[in-house]
Short mmCIF file of C-alpha atoms in Angstrom, two decimals:
data_model
loop_
_atom_site.label_atom_id
_atom_site.label_comp_id
_atom_site.label_asym_id
_atom_site.label_seq_id
_atom_site.Cartn_x
_atom_site.Cartn_y
_atom_site.Cartn_z
CA MET A 1176 -1.62 -40.80 -22.60
CA ALA A 1177 0.89 -43.60 -23.17
CA GLU A 1178 3.16 -41.26 -25.16
CA TYR A 1179 3.75 -39.02 -22.13
CA LYS A 1180 5.75 -39.68 -18.97
CA ASN A 1181 5.13 -38.60 -15.38
CA GLN A 1182 7.51 -36.63 -13.17
CA GLU A 1183 7.27 -35.84 -9.46
CA PHE A 1184 8.32 -32.68 -7.61
CA LYS A 1185 8.51 -31.99 -3.89
CA ASN A 1186 6.85 -29.06 -2.10
CA GLY A 1187 8.88 -25.91 -2.83
CA GLU A 1188 10.74 -27.33 -5.84
CA TYR A 1189 10.88 -25.31 -9.05
CA ILE A 1190 9.43 -27.09 -12.09
CA ILE A 1191 10.22 -24.17 -14.41
CA ARG A 1192 12.55 -21.23 -13.85
CA GLU A 1193 12.04 -17.87 -15.51
CA GLY A 1194 14.63 -17.21 -18.25
CA ASP A 1195 15.45 -20.87 -18.94
CA ASP A 1196 15.26 -22.26 -22.46
CA PRO A 1197 12.10 -24.32 -23.13
CA THR A 1198 12.29 -28.08 -23.54
CA CYS A 1199 8.81 -29.27 -22.66
CA ALA A 1200 5.33 -28.37 -21.40
CA TYR A 1201 3.49 -29.87 -18.44
CA ILE A 1202 0.02 -30.95 -17.39
CA LEU A 1203 -0.55 -30.90 -13.64
CA LYS A 1204 -1.76 -34.37 -12.69
CA ASN A 1205 -2.25 -33.74 -8.96
CA GLY A 1206 -1.42 -31.12 -6.35
CA SER A 1207 -1.03 -27.37 -6.92
CA VAL A 1208 1.67 -25.02 -8.18
CA GLU A 1209 2.19 -21.26 -8.27
CA VAL A 1210 3.22 -19.18 -11.27
CA ILE A 1211 5.85 -16.59 -10.27
CA LYS A 1212 7.01 -13.55 -12.25
CA SER A 1213 9.99 -11.30 -11.50
CA ARG A 1214 9.04 -7.65 -11.01
CA ASN A 1215 11.02 -4.78 -12.46
CA ASP A 1216 12.13 -3.81 -8.94
CA GLY A 1217 13.58 -7.28 -8.29
CA GLU A 1218 10.73 -8.58 -6.13
CA GLU A 1219 8.54 -11.57 -7.02
CA ALA A 1220 4.83 -11.59 -7.85
CA ILE A 1221 2.58 -14.63 -7.86
CA LEU A 1222 0.42 -14.45 -10.98
CA ASP A 1223 -1.65 -17.56 -10.52
CA VAL A 1224 -2.14 -20.80 -8.63
CA LEU A 1225 -2.74 -23.85 -10.86
CA LYS A 1226 -4.62 -27.01 -9.93
CA ALA A 1227 -4.82 -30.55 -11.30
CA GLY A 1228 -5.63 -30.59 -15.02
CA ASP A 1229 -4.01 -27.23 -15.80
CA LEU A 1230 -1.42 -26.89 -18.57
CA PHE A 1231 1.69 -24.75 -18.16
CA GLY A 1232 5.02 -24.17 -19.89
CA GLU A 1233 3.43 -24.21 -23.32
CA MET A 1234 4.04 -20.54 -24.19
CA ALA A 1235 7.78 -20.86 -24.60
CA LEU A 1236 7.40 -23.91 -26.83
CA VAL A 1237 5.16 -21.94 -29.18
CA ASP A 1238 7.29 -18.79 -29.59
CA LEU A 1239 10.65 -20.38 -28.62
CA GLU A 1240 11.36 -17.49 -26.24
CA PRO A 1241 12.91 -18.05 -22.76
CA ARG A 1242 10.53 -19.01 -20.00
CA SER A 1243 8.48 -15.92 -19.08
CA ALA A 1244 7.77 -17.04 -15.49
CA SER A 1245 8.74 -19.62 -12.91
CA VAL A 1246 6.50 -22.40 -11.64
CA ARG A 1247 6.99 -23.74 -8.11
CA ALA A 1248 5.25 -26.63 -6.34
CA LEU A 1249 3.01 -25.65 -3.43
CA GLU A 1250 2.90 -29.29 -2.28
CA ASP A 1251 4.19 -32.62 -3.54
CA VAL A 1252 2.95 -32.81 -7.13
CA THR A 1253 2.96 -35.09 -10.17
CA VAL A 1254 3.09 -33.65 -13.66
CA ILE A 1255 2.66 -35.14 -17.11
CA VAL A 1256 5.62 -34.12 -19.26
CA VAL A 1257 4.91 -33.14 -22.85
CA ASP A 1258 8.30 -33.10 -24.57
CA GLY A 1259 9.21 -30.63 -27.31
CA PRO A 1260 8.95 -32.99 -30.32
CA THR A 1261 5.56 -34.28 -29.20
CA PHE A 1262 4.28 -30.75 -28.56
CA ASN A 1263 5.51 -29.58 -31.98
CA GLN A 1264 3.87 -32.57 -33.61
CA LYS A 1265 0.54 -31.50 -32.10
CA GLN A 1266 1.13 -27.90 -33.18
CA GLU A 1267 1.80 -28.89 -36.79
CA LYS A 1268 -1.72 -30.22 -37.08
CA LEU A 1269 -3.10 -26.68 -36.62
CA ASP A 1270 -3.97 -24.57 -39.68
CA VAL A 1271 -2.10 -21.34 -40.46
CA PHE A 1272 -4.75 -19.10 -38.87
CA SER A 1273 -4.82 -21.07 -35.63
CA LYS A 1274 -1.02 -21.01 -35.35
CA LYS A 1275 -0.98 -17.23 -35.85
CA LEU A 1276 -3.79 -16.75 -33.34
CA VAL A 1277 -1.99 -18.79 -30.68
CA LYS A 1278 1.26 -16.83 -31.23
CA THR A 1279 -0.56 -13.48 -30.98
CA LEU A 1280 -2.35 -14.45 -27.78
CA ILE A 1281 0.89 -15.62 -26.19
CA ASP A 1282 2.60 -12.32 -27.03
CA ARG A 1283 -0.23 -10.47 -25.33
CA VAL A 1284 -0.13 -12.71 -22.27
CA ARG A 1285 3.61 -12.14 -21.83
CA LEU A 1286 3.12 -8.37 -21.90
CA GLN A 1287 0.14 -8.44 -19.57
CA ASN A 1288 1.90 -10.70 -17.06
CA GLN A 1289 4.73 -8.21 -16.68
CA LYS A 1290 2.24 -5.39 -16.12
CA LEU A 1291 0.38 -7.43 -13.52
CA ALA A 1292 3.59 -8.36 -11.73
CA ASP A 1293 4.50 -4.70 -11.30
CA LEU A 1294 1.24 -3.78 -9.51
CA SER A 1295 1.89 -3.88 -5.77
CA ASP A 1296 0.32 -0.94 -3.96
CA PRO A 1297 -2.76 1.29 -4.31
CA SER A 1298 -0.92 4.13 -6.03
CA SER A 1299 0.62 1.82 -8.66
CA LEU A 1300 -2.73 0.20 -9.26
CA LEU A 1301 -4.40 3.62 -9.49
CA LYS A 1302 -1.89 4.78 -12.13
CA ALA A 1303 -2.48 1.63 -14.14
CA VAL A 1304 -6.27 2.05 -14.01
CA ARG A 1305 -6.03 5.69 -15.10
CA LYS A 1306 -3.80 4.73 -18.01
CA GLY A 1307 -6.22 2.03 -19.09
CA GLN A 1308 -3.73 -0.74 -18.39
CA VAL A 1309 -6.19 -2.50 -16.10
CA ASN A 1310 -9.91 -2.87 -16.74
CA ALA A 1311 -11.57 -0.98 -13.91
CA THR A 1312 -14.73 -3.09 -14.06
CA LYS A 1313 -13.18 -6.56 -14.26
CA PRO A 1314 -10.73 -7.78 -11.60
CA ALA A 1315 -8.48 -9.54 -14.11
CA HIS A 1316 -5.44 -9.04 -11.90
CA THR A 1317 -6.99 -10.49 -8.74
CA ASN A 1318 -4.31 -13.11 -8.21
CA VAL A 1319 -1.34 -10.73 -8.30
CA LEU A 1320 0.51 -11.53 -5.11
CA ILE A 1321 3.75 -10.30 -3.63
CA ARG A 1322 5.68 -13.04 -1.91
CA ASP A 1323 9.00 -13.84 -0.30
CA ASP A 1324 9.85 -17.31 1.03
CA TYR A 1325 9.98 -16.60 4.72
CA ARG A 1326 7.46 -19.05 6.07
CA ASP A 1327 9.87 -21.28 7.94
CA LYS A 1328 10.81 -18.42 10.28
CA ILE A 1329 7.37 -16.92 10.89
CA ASP A 1330 5.11 -17.36 13.91
CA PHE A 1331 1.70 -15.81 13.20
CA GLY A 1332 0.41 -16.66 16.66
CA LYS A 1333 1.33 -13.37 18.35
CA ILE A 1334 0.00 -11.07 15.62
CA ARG A 1335 -3.16 -9.29 16.76
CA LEU A 1336 -5.50 -9.17 13.75
CA LEU A 1337 -8.75 -7.31 13.13
CA MET A 1338 -10.98 -8.34 10.22
CA GLY A 1339 -13.81 -6.17 8.92
CA ASP A 1340 -16.31 -7.62 6.45
CA SER A 1341 -20.10 -7.38 6.24
CA ASN A 1342 -20.37 -10.86 4.68
CA PRO A 1343 -20.48 -13.42 7.53
CA GLN A 1344 -19.60 -16.39 5.31
CA SER A 1345 -16.56 -14.67 3.84
CA ARG A 1346 -15.47 -13.36 7.22
CA GLN A 1347 -15.74 -16.69 9.00
CA GLY A 1348 -14.17 -18.60 6.13
CA ILE A 1349 -11.06 -16.43 6.04
CA LYS A 1350 -10.93 -16.28 9.83
CA GLY A 1351 -10.97 -20.08 10.03
CA GLY A 1352 -8.32 -20.37 7.34
CA LEU A 1353 -6.06 -17.87 9.10
CA HIS A 1354 -6.47 -19.82 12.33
CA MET A 1355 -5.29 -22.96 10.52
CA GLN A 1356 -2.23 -21.00 9.34
CA GLY A 1357 -1.31 -20.23 12.94
CA PHE A 1358 -3.10 -16.95 13.72
CA ARG A 1359 -4.58 -17.02 17.20
CA GLU A 1360 -5.53 -13.44 18.12
CA ILE A 1361 -8.28 -12.63 15.60
CA GLU A 1362 -11.25 -10.33 16.11
CA ASP A 1363 -13.85 -9.52 13.48
CA VAL A 1364 -16.59 -6.95 12.88
CA ASN A 1365 -19.37 -6.60 10.31
CA ASN A 1366 -19.99 -2.84 10.25
CA ALA A 1367 -18.09 0.43 10.10
CA LYS A 1368 -19.22 1.65 13.53
CA ASP A 1369 -17.85 -1.39 15.36
CA PHE A 1370 -14.72 -1.23 13.21
CA ARG A 1371 -14.04 2.32 14.38
CA ASN A 1372 -14.85 1.52 18.01
CA LEU A 1373 -12.44 -1.42 18.14
CA VAL A 1374 -9.45 0.41 16.63
CA ALA A 1375 -10.21 3.31 18.97
CA SER A 1376 -9.90 1.04 22.00
CA THR A 1377 -7.50 -1.77 21.00
CA ASP A 1378 -3.99 -1.89 19.54
CA TYR A 1379 -3.96 -4.18 16.50
CA ASP A 1380 -0.87 -5.19 14.54
CA LEU A 1381 -2.71 -6.11 11.34
CA ILE A 1382 -6.02 -4.96 9.87
CA VAL A 1383 -7.78 -6.54 6.89
CA VAL A 1384 -10.91 -4.57 6.03
CA ASP A 1385 -13.39 -5.15 3.23
CA SER A 1386 -14.87 -2.28 1.20
CA SER A 1387 -18.34 -3.62 2.09
CA LEU A 1388 -17.95 -1.61 5.32
CA ASN A 1389 -18.08 1.54 3.12
CA VAL A 1390 -14.91 2.88 1.53
CA ALA A 1391 -15.40 6.43 2.81
CA ASP A 1392 -15.88 5.25 6.40
CA ILE A 1393 -12.92 2.90 6.46
CA SER A 1394 -10.72 5.51 4.75
CA ASP A 1395 -11.55 7.94 7.56
CA VAL A 1396 -10.65 5.32 10.17
CA ILE A 1397 -7.36 4.45 8.45
CA ASN A 1398 -6.51 8.15 8.25
CA ASP A 1399 -7.22 8.57 11.98
CA ILE A 1400 -5.03 5.55 12.77
CA ARG A 1401 -2.12 6.99 10.78
CA HIS A 1402 -2.47 10.36 12.51
CA GLY A 1403 -2.28 8.76 15.95
CA LYS A 1404 -5.90 9.37 16.93
CA MET A 1405 -6.69 5.72 17.77
CA ALA A 1406 -5.50 3.12 20.25
CA THR A 1407 -4.25 1.08 17.29
CA SER A 1408 -0.68 2.09 16.51
CA PRO A 1409 -0.16 4.41 13.51
CA PHE A 1410 2.34 1.80 12.33
CA ALA A 1411 -0.17 -1.07 12.09
CA VAL A 1412 -0.14 -2.89 8.74
CA ILE A 1413 -3.44 -2.28 6.94
CA PHE A 1414 -4.87 -4.10 3.92
CA ALA A 1415 -8.10 -3.24 2.13
CA VAL A 1416 -10.13 -5.71 0.04
CA ILE A 1417 -12.13 -4.12 -2.77
CA GLU A 1418 -14.65 -5.23 -5.39
CA GLN A 1419 -13.27 -3.29 -8.37
CA PRO A 1420 -10.11 -1.25 -8.98
CA ASP A 1421 -11.93 1.97 -9.81
CA PRO A 1422 -9.97 5.23 -9.52
CA LYS A 1423 -12.19 6.84 -6.86
CA THR A 1424 -11.91 3.88 -4.48
CA LEU A 1425 -8.17 3.49 -5.00
CA GLU A 1426 -7.53 7.20 -4.53
CA MET A 1427 -9.48 7.36 -1.27
CA LEU A 1428 -7.67 4.35 0.17
CA ALA A 1429 -4.22 5.45 -1.02
CA GLU A 1430 -4.69 8.91 0.49
CA ALA A 1431 -5.81 7.33 3.78
CA GLY A 1432 -2.45 5.58 4.12
CA LEU A 1433 -3.07 1.85 3.86
CA ASP A 1434 -0.27 -0.59 3.02
CA ASP A 1435 -1.84 -2.75 0.35
CA VAL A 1436 -4.99 -3.46 -1.62
CA LEU A 1437 -6.40 -6.80 -2.78
CA VAL A 1438 -9.04 -7.12 -5.46
CA LYS A 1439 -11.78 -9.74 -5.21
CA PRO A 1440 -12.11 -12.64 -5.57
CA ILE A 1441 -9.33 -13.46 -3.13
CA ALA A 1442 -8.19 -16.65 -1.48
CA LEU A 1443 -6.53 -17.24 1.86
CA ALA A 1444 -3.18 -17.49 0.06
CA ASN A 1445 -3.56 -13.88 -1.12
CA ILE A 1446 -3.67 -12.60 2.45
CA ILE A 1447 -0.89 -14.87 3.70
CA ASP A 1448 1.42 -13.82 0.89
CA ARG A 1449 0.80 -10.12 1.56
CA VAL A 1450 1.42 -10.62 5.27
CA GLU A 1451 4.69 -12.42 4.54
CA ARG A 1452 5.85 -9.57 2.32
CA ARG A 1453 5.09 -6.94 4.95
CA ILE A 1454 6.83 -8.98 7.62
CA LYS A 1455 9.95 -9.05 5.47
CA LYS A 1456 9.84 -5.46 4.23
CA ARG A 1457 7.92 -2.32 5.20
CA LYS A 1458 7.92 0.98 3.34
CA ASP A 1459 9.13 4.09 5.12
CA PHE A 1460 6.49 6.70 5.98
CA VAL A 1461 6.14 10.19 4.60
CA VAL A 1462 4.47 13.08 6.41
CA THR A 1463 2.66 15.96 4.73
CA LEU A 1464 0.03 18.36 5.99
CA ASP A 1465 -2.78 15.84 5.49
CA TYR A 1466 -1.06 12.49 4.91
CA VAL A 1467 0.85 10.11 7.14
CA GLY A 1468 1.61 6.70 5.74
CA PRO A 1469 3.71 4.53 3.42
CA ASP A 1470 5.69 6.43 0.80
CA ARG A 1471 3.73 6.26 -2.48
CA ARG A 1472 6.11 8.30 -4.62
CA SER A 1473 7.78 6.49 -7.49
CA SER A 1474 10.49 9.18 -7.65
CA ALA A 1475 11.24 12.66 -6.36
CA ARG A 1476 10.04 15.55 -8.49
CA PRO A 1477 12.91 17.47 -10.15
CA GLY A 1478 13.43 20.75 -8.31
CA GLY A 1479 10.76 19.87 -5.76
CA GLU A 1480 11.11 19.97 -2.00
CA GLN A 1481 12.73 16.85 -0.60
CA ILE A 1482 10.24 15.39 1.86
CA PRO A 1483 12.11 13.27 4.42
CA LEU A 1484 11.25 9.62 5.00
CA VAL A 1485 10.60 8.17 8.44
CA ALA A 1486 11.73 4.62 9.19
CA VAL A 1487 8.85 3.19 11.23
CA PRO A 1488 8.77 0.08 13.43
CA ASN A 1489 7.07 -2.98 11.96
CA PRO A 1490 4.65 -4.65 14.40
CA LEU A 1491 4.33 -7.72 12.15
CA SER A 1492 8.04 -8.53 12.11
CA PHE A 1493 8.24 -7.71 15.83
CA LYS A 1494 5.50 -10.20 16.67
CA ALA A 1495 6.20 -12.88 14.05
CA LEU A 1496 10.02 -13.01 14.03
CA ASP A 1497 10.91 -12.08 17.61
CA LEU A 1498 14.08 -10.26 16.52
CA ILE A 1499 13.98 -7.50 19.13
CA ASP A 1500 12.66 -7.27 22.68
CA GLU A 1501 9.53 -5.38 23.65
CA ARG A 1502 11.39 -2.54 25.34
CA THR A 1503 13.37 -1.84 22.16
CA PHE A 1504 10.23 -1.96 20.03
CA ILE A 1505 8.42 0.48 22.33
CA SER A 1506 11.45 2.80 22.22
CA LEU A 1507 11.53 2.68 18.41
CA SER A 1508 7.79 3.38 18.26
CA LYS A 1509 8.10 6.36 20.58
CA LYS A 1510 11.00 7.74 18.55
CA ALA A 1511 9.09 7.35 15.26
CA ARG A 1512 5.99 9.02 16.71
CA GLY A 1513 8.11 11.94 17.88
CA ARG A 1514 9.74 12.29 14.49
CA ILE A 1515 6.35 12.27 12.75
CA GLU A 1516 5.05 14.94 15.11
CA ASP A 1517 8.15 17.06 14.41
CA LEU A 1518 7.50 16.77 10.69
CA LYS A 1519 3.83 17.65 11.11
CA ILE A 1520 4.78 20.86 12.90
CA GLU A 1521 7.26 21.64 10.12
CA ARG A 1522 4.59 21.11 7.48
CA PHE A 1523 2.09 23.32 9.33
CA ALA A 1524 4.60 26.15 9.70
CA VAL A 1525 5.46 25.93 6.00
CA GLN A 1526 1.78 25.85 5.05
CA ILE A 1527 0.92 28.97 7.05
CA ASP A 1528 3.58 31.01 5.28
CA TRP A 1529 2.59 29.54 1.90
CA LEU A 1530 -1.05 30.47 2.49
CA ARG A 1531 -0.02 34.01 3.37
CA GLY A 1532 1.69 34.18 -0.03
CA LYS A 1533 -1.44 32.87 -1.77
CA ILE A 1534 -3.56 35.52 -0.03
CA ALA A 1535 -1.18 38.24 -1.24
CA THR A 1536 -1.43 36.88 -4.80
CA GLN A 1537 -5.23 36.82 -4.66
CA ILE A 1538 -5.34 40.42 -3.45
CA GLY A 1539 -2.86 41.52 -6.12
CA GLU A 1540 -5.04 39.91 -8.81
CA LYS A 1541 -8.16 41.50 -7.26
CA GLN A 1542 -9.66 38.12 -6.40
CA ASP A 1543 -11.44 37.06 -3.23
CA PRO A 1544 -8.94 35.49 -0.78
CA ALA A 1545 -11.69 34.17 1.55
CA PHE A 1546 -10.85 30.49 1.01
CA PHE A 1547 -7.17 30.97 1.86
CA LEU A 1548 -7.98 33.21 4.83
CA GLU A 1549 -10.24 30.52 6.27
CA ARG A 1550 -7.64 27.85 5.58
CA ILE A 1551 -4.78 29.75 7.23
CA PHE A 1552 -7.00 30.30 10.27
CA GLU A 1553 -7.73 26.53 10.53
CA VAL A 1554 -4.10 25.50 10.07
CA THR A 1555 -2.86 28.00 12.65
CA GLN A 1556 -5.40 26.81 15.21
CA THR A 1557 -4.30 23.20 14.70
CA LEU A 1558 -0.65 24.18 15.06
CA ILE A 1559 -1.46 25.92 18.36
CA GLU A 1560 -2.94 22.65 19.66
CA LYS A 1561 0.24 20.78 18.76
CA LEU A 1562 2.50 23.41 20.27
CA ASP A 1563 0.39 23.53 23.44
CA ARG A 1564 1.04 19.80 23.95
CA ARG A 1565 4.74 20.56 23.73
CA LYS A 1566 4.40 23.53 26.07
CA ASP A 1567 6.09 25.68 23.42
CA GLU A 1568 4.72 28.97 24.73
CA ASP A 1569 6.90 31.23 22.56
CA HIS A 1570 5.62 29.84 19.27
CA VAL A 1571 2.07 29.60 20.60
CA THR A 1572 2.31 33.36 21.19
CA THR A 1573 3.45 33.90 17.58
CA CYS A 1574 0.51 31.83 16.33
CA ARG A 1575 -1.94 33.79 18.44
CA LEU A 1576 -0.59 37.03 17.00
CA ILE A 1577 -1.22 35.59 13.52
CA LEU A 1578 -4.80 34.78 14.48
CA SER A 1579 -5.23 38.25 15.97
CA SER A 1580 -4.03 39.82 12.72
CA LEU A 1581 -6.50 37.70 10.76
CA ASP A 1582 -9.31 38.93 13.03
CA ASP A 1583 -8.21 42.53 12.49
CA PHE A 1584 -8.18 42.06 8.71
CA GLU A 1585 -11.67 40.56 8.85
CA VAL A 1586 -13.27 43.37 10.88
CA GLY A 1587 -11.37 46.09 9.03
CA THR A 1588 -9.25 47.42 11.90
CA ALA A 1589 -6.10 46.53 9.94
CA ASP A 1590 -5.31 46.84 6.25
CA MET A 1591 -4.22 43.96 4.08
CA ALA A 1592 -1.55 46.24 2.69
CA GLY A 1593 1.19 48.54 3.96
CA GLN A 1594 2.71 48.12 7.40
CA ASP A 1595 -0.15 46.01 8.82
CA TRP A 1596 0.36 43.40 6.12
CA GLU A 1597 4.14 43.54 6.41
CA ASN A 1598 3.89 42.87 10.16
CA PHE A 1599 1.65 39.91 9.47
CA ALA A 1600 4.02 38.56 6.80
CA ASN A 1601 6.94 38.87 9.21
CA LEU A 1602 5.09 36.70 11.73
CA THR A 1603 4.46 33.89 9.21
CA ARG A 1604 8.05 34.11 7.93
CA GLN A 1605 9.35 33.92 11.49
CA LEU A 1606 7.24 30.85 12.19
CA ARG A 1607 8.49 29.12 9.06
CA SER A 1608 12.09 30.06 9.79
CA GLU A 1609 11.99 28.75 13.35
CA LEU A 1610 9.70 25.73 13.01
CA GLY A 1611 10.04 24.77 9.34
CA PRO A 1612 12.68 22.47 7.83
CA GLN A 1613 16.12 23.53 8.93
CA LYS A 1614 18.71 23.91 6.19
CA ALA A 1615 21.88 21.95 6.64
CA ALA A 1616 24.84 24.07 7.73
#
């Protein structure tokens, strides 16, 4: 390759910057580089990691468009520079069909890269799968990574990590790699039962769990963590690793409340990059009747109820960056837990009154309201448990009157019409008025 020249770049240096005009292409002679794409929300996504022998920067020379992505050295590297005239000379030797084929493929790659860059959480990935933008049976987007350069400030050593994976080779390989990156407090399990037992007894900051432990089981555990039923904090950062981005799996995990999903095959860099992103930035939580976890909504629904967000403490940034003291972190955690519990009570009070309205509709349409009667009974019982813990005897009494009315309706000693029903409706309205979201003055 006497016609080409070599050029060296240091670790962290940009070889190509997105948006620049093209002047040459490169062949990676040694070392490794990452291909970075700007997301529509301003964040960065790592599309690929290239090794020695890989070609990059050629797309812009073919279609003469600005660089579609950046390329940054992951270590000291040497590249072979293919200048524009030399590249064009090689291109001219192609026949008309081959030139057109190359141009068409590059157009498709540009479009696909932007789509891949914008996938960052389970709900976004689920939407893309449902729209057919991602092949649900082939993990073509495996290397999509979210990353911020924050490594020089991070100490992974204090982060308490739990890994769950039934494959011992995979588990030990990643565990060893994480240890080399500075993680010191790592525990691992190979089955769903042990996974549940550990999070029930130990407070972890970070959980990385593989779908080989059974998606339904790990979704249940994640849901219990988020609802404060485990020793592990509801604010722990949780990643799931899955085989394929199929809608059922993604929906179960998203509804459980995890932070992020990675699609196999993954490398150690995938996990490190996700951890770095969550250290730097954590989504606020939302609370509904059944869900507690990171906000998955892309936008508020017009005319819909505004569900408040809860700013939650980030155990990863607390442990890795040492920005606040432990007493402050505990205080923030206690405050966030209290706010979440307040919102749960609000949602239950709203739900009880809403269910009463559904029952009235069913009766008016001469349909069987049994499902909604059973549901309102369950929700009211759960609300009583929450109010009991608060020693809120007045509202517990109101809830018990609601349950008593439901019993009377069931045995026929009260009518689901007339004054009996109006008394019942007044109880649910009162509960919603006093415990539900309070309107601003």
